[in-house]
mmCIF file of C-alpha atoms in Angstrom:
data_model
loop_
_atom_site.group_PDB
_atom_site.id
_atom_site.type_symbol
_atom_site.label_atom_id
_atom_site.label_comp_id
_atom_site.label_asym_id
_atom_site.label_seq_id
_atom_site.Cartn_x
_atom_site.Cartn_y
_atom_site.Cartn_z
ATOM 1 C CA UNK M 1 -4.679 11.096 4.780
ATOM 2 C CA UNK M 2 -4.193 7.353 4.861
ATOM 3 C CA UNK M 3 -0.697 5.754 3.808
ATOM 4 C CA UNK M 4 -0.235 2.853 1.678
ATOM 5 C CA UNK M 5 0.898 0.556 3.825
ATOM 6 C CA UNK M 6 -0.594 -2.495 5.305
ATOM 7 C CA UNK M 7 1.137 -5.469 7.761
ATOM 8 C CA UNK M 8 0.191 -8.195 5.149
ATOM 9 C CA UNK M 9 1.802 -5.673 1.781
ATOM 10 C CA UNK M 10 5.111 -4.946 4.472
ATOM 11 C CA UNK M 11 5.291 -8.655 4.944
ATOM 12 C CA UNK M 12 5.173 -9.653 1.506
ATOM 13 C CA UNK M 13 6.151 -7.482 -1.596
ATOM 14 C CA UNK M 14 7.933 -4.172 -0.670
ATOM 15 C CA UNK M 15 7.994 -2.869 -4.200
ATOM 16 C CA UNK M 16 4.289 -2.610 -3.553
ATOM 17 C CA UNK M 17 4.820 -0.457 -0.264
ATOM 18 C CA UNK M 18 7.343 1.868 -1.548
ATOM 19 C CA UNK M 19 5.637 3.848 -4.428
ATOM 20 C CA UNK M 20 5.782 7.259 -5.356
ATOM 21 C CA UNK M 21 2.551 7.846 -3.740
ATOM 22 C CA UNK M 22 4.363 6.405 -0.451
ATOM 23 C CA UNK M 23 6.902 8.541 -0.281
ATOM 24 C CA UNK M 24 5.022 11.404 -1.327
ATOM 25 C CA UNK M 25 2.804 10.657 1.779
ATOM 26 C CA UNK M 26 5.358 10.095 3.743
ATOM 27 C CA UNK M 27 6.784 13.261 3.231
ATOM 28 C CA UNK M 28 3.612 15.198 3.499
ATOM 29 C CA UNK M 29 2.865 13.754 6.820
ATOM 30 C CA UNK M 30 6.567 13.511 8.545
ATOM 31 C CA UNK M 31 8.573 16.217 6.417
ATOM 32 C CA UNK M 32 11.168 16.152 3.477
ATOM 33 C CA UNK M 33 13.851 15.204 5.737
ATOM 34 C CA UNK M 34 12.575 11.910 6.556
ATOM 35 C CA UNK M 35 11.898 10.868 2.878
ATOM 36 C CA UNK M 36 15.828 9.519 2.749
ATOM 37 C CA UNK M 37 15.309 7.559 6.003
ATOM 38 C CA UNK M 38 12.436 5.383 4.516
ATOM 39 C CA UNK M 39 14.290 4.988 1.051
ATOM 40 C CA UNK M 40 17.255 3.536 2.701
ATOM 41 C CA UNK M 41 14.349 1.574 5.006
ATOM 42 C CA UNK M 42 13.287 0.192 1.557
ATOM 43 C CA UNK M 43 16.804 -0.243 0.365
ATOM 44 C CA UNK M 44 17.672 -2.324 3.474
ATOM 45 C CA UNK M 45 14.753 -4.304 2.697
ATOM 46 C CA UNK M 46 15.626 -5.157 -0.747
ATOM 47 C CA UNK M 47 18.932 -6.339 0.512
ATOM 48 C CA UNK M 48 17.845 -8.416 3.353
ATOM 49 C CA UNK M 49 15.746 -10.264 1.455
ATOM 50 C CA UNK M 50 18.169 -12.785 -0.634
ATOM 51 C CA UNK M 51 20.225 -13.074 2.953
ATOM 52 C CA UNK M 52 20.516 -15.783 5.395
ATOM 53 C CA UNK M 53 18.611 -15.274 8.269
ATOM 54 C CA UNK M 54 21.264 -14.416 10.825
ATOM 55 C CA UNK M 55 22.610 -11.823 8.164
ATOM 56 C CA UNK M 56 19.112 -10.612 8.016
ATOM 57 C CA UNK M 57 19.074 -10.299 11.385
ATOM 58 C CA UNK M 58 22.120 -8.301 12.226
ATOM 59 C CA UNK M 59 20.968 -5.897 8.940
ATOM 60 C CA UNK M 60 17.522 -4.924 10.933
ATOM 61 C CA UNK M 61 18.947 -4.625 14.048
ATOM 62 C CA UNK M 62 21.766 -2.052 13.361
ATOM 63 C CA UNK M 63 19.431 0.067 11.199
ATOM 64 C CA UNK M 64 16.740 0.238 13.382
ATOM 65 C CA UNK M 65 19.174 0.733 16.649
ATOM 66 C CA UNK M 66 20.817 3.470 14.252
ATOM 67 C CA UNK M 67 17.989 5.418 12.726
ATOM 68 C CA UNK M 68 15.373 5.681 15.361
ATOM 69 C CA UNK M 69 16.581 7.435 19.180
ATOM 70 C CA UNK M 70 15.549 6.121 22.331
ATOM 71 C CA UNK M 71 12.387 8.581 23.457
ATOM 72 C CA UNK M 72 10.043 7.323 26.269
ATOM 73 C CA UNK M 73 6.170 7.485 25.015
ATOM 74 C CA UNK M 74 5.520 10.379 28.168
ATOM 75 C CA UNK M 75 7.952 12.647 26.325
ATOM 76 C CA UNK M 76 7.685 11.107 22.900
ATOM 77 C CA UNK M 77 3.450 10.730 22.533
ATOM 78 C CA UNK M 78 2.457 12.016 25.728
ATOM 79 C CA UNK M 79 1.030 8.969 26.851
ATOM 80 C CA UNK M 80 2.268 6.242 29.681
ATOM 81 C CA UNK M 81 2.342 3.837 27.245
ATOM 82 C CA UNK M 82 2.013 3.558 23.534
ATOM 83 C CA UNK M 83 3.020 0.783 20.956
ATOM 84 C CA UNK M 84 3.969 2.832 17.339
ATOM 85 C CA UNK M 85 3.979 1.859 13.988
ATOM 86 C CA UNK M 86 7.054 1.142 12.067
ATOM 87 C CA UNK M 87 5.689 3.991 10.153
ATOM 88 C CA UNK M 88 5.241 6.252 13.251
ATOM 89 C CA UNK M 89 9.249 5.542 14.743
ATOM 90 C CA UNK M 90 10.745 5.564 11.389
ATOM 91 C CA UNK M 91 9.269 9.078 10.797
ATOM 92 C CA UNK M 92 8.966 10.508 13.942
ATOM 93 C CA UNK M 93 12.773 8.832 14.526
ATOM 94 C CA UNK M 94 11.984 8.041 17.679
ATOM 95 C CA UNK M 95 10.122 5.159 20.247
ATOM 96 C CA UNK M 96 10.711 3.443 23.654
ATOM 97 C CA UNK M 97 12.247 -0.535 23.526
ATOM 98 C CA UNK M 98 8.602 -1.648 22.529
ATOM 99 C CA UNK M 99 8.734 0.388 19.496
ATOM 100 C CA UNK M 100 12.341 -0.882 18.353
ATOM 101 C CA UNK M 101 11.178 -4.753 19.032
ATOM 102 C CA UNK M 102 8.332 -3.795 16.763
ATOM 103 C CA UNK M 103 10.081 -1.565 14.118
ATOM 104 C CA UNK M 104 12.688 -5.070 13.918
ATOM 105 C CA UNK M 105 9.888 -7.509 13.965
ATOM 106 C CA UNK M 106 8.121 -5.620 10.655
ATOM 107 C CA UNK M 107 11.517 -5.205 9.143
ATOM 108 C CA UNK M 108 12.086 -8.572 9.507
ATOM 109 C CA UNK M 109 8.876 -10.376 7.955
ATOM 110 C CA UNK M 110 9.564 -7.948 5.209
ATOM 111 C CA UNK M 111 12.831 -9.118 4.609
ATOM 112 C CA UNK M 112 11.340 -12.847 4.777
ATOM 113 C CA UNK M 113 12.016 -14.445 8.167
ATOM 114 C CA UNK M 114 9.074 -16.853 9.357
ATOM 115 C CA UNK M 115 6.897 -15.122 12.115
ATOM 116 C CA UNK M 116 6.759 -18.542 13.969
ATOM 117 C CA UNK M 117 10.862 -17.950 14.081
ATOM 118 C CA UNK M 118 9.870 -14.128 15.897
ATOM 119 C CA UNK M 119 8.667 -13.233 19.415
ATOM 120 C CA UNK M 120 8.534 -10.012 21.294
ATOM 121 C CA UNK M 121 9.247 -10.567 24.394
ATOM 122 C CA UNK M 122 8.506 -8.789 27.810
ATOM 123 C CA UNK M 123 11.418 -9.383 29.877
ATOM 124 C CA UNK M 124 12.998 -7.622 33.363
ATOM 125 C CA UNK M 125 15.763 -5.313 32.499
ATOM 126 C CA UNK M 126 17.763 -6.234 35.626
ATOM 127 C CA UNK M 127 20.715 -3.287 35.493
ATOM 128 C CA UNK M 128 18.264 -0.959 35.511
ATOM 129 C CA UNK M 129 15.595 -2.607 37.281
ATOM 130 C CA UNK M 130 12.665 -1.867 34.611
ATOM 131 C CA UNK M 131 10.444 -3.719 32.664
ATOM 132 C CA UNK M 132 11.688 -4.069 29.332
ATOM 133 C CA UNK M 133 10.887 -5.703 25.570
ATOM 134 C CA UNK M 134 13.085 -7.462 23.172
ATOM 135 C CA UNK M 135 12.648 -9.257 19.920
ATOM 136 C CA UNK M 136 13.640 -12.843 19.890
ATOM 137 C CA UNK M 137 14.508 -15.360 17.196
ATOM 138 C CA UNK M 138 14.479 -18.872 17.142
ATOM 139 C CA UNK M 139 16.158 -20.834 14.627
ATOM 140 C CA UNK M 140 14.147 -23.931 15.457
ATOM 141 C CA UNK M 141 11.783 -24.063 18.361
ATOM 142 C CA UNK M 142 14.488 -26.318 20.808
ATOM 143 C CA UNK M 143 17.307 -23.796 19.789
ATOM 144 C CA UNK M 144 18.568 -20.943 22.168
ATOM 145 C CA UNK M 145 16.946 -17.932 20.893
ATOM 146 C CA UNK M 146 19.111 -14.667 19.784
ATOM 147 C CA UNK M 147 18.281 -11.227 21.575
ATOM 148 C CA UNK M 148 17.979 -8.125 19.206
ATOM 149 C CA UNK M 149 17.800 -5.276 22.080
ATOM 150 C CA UNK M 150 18.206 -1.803 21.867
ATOM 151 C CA UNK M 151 20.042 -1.513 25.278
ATOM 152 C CA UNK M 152 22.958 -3.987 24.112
ATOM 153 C CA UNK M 153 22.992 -3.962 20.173
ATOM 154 C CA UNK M 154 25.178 -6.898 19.520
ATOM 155 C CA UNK M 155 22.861 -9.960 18.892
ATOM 156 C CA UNK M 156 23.351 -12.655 21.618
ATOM 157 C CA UNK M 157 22.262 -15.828 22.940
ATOM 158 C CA UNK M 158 19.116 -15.627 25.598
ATOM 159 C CA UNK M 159 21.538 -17.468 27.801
ATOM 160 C CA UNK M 160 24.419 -14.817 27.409
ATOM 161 C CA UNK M 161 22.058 -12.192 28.700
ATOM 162 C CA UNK M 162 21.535 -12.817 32.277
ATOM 163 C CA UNK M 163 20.916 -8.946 32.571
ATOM 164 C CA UNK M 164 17.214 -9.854 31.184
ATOM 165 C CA UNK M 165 14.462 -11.850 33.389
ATOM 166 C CA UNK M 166 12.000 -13.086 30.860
ATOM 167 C CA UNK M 167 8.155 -12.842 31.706
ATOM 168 C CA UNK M 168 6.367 -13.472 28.419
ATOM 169 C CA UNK M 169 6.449 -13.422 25.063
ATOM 170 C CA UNK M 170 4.095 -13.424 22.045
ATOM 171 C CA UNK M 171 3.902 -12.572 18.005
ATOM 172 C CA UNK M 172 0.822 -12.615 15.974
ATOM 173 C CA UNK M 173 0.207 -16.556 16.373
ATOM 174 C CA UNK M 174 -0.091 -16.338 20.016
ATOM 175 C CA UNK M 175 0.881 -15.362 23.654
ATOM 176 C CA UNK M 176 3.763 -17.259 25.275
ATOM 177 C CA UNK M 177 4.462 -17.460 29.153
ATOM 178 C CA UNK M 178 8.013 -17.426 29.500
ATOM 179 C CA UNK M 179 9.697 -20.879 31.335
ATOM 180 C CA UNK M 180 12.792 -20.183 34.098
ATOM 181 C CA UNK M 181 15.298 -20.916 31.291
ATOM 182 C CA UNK M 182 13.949 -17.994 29.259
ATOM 183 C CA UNK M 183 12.128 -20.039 26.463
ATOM 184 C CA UNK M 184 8.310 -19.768 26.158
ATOM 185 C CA UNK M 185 5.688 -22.706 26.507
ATOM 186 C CA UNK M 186 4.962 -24.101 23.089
ATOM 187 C CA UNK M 187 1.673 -23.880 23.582
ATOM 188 C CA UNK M 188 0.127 -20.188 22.470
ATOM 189 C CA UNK M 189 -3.125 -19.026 24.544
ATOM 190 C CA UNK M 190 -5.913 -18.563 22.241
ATOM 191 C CA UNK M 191 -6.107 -14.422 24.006
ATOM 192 C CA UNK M 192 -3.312 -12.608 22.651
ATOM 193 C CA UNK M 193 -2.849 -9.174 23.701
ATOM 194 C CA UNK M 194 -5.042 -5.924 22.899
ATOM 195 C CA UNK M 195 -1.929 -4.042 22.128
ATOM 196 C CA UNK M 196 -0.246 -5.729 19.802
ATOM 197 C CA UNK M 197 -4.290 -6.021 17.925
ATOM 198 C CA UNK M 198 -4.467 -2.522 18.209
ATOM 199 C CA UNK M 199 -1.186 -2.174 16.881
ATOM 200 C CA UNK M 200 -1.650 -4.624 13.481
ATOM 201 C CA UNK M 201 -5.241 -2.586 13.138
ATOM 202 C CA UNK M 202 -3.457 1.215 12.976
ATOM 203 C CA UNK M 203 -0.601 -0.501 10.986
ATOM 204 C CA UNK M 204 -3.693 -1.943 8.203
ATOM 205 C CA UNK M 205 -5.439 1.348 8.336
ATOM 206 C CA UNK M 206 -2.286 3.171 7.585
ATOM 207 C CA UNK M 207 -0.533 4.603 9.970
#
């Protein structure tokens, strides 16, 4: 069964996404009970969309950090590691900090917000001595970027987190290695990483 979904329709025009078909699908695949989750997905969406970006911002982050439970991917896919769809947390309601950056970073494009203004970023969680991933935005590439985190859900400036250690970060434009300060080179390697192309790949073929 393949869903309609795709990075570039997500990214673009959500009216086109959220069909009848879709949510038909979706609730053949993750039950009846998740149908309501992914209309108020769309819904949230819809009203990010004509927002400023900080509004949109706060709007992704608080649904994302409210509808989907922290899980790690051992108990959650049964795999050490394992980057979901937004499809795949949404419906399964579930997914490790990768899988929230991501979930936010799809919401996000949706609602409008320029991907060069987005990075995931692989940072140190230093409280809990982990390794750990974030979302980032940028207003402007000299600006301090804001963290969207599942750990601490209000939004702050990079520089209010010193419980993070930045290491790198990246979006679909490029891979970033991160400077002292916690903002990454300006200069994208031409590499990328495998998981985040395997992870636009499942998302085009519908998962």
């Amino acid at each position: 069964m393949s869903l309609v979904f795709s990075a570039v329709c997500l990214a673009t025009i959500t009216d086109d996404l959220f069909t009848t078909v879709f949510f038909t699908q979706v609730e053949q695949r993750y039950g009846s009970d998740r149908v309501e989750d992914f209309r108020d997905w769309q819904d949230t969406i819809n009203d990010g969309v004509t927002l400023n970006d900080y509004d949109k911002l706060n709007l992704a982050n608080q649904f994302a950090n409210r509808r989907i439970r922290f899980v790690s991917d051992n108990d959650h896919w049964d795999k050490s590691d394992y980057w979901a769809t937004p499809l795949e947390s949404l419906g399964t309601k579930g997914g490790d900090c990768e899988d929230f950056a991501i979930f936010k970073y799809f919401t996000l494009k949706a609602m409008g917000v320029d991907e060069s203004k987005m990075r995931l970023m692989y940072v140190r969680a230093l409280l809990i001595n982990e390794p750990h991933m974030v979302l980032i935005y940028f207003e402007d590439p000299k600006a301090m970027p804001l963290v969207l985190d599942n750990l601490k859900t209000k939004i702050l400036p990079a520089n209010q987190r010193r419980d993070l250690k930045p290491i790198y970060s990246f979006n679909g434009q490029g891979l970033w290695l991160a400077k002292a300060q916690g903002l990454g080179s300006t200069k994208p390697t031409s590499g990328g990483t495998k998981s985040w192309t395997d992870l636009v790949n499942r998302i085009e073929n519908g998962e």
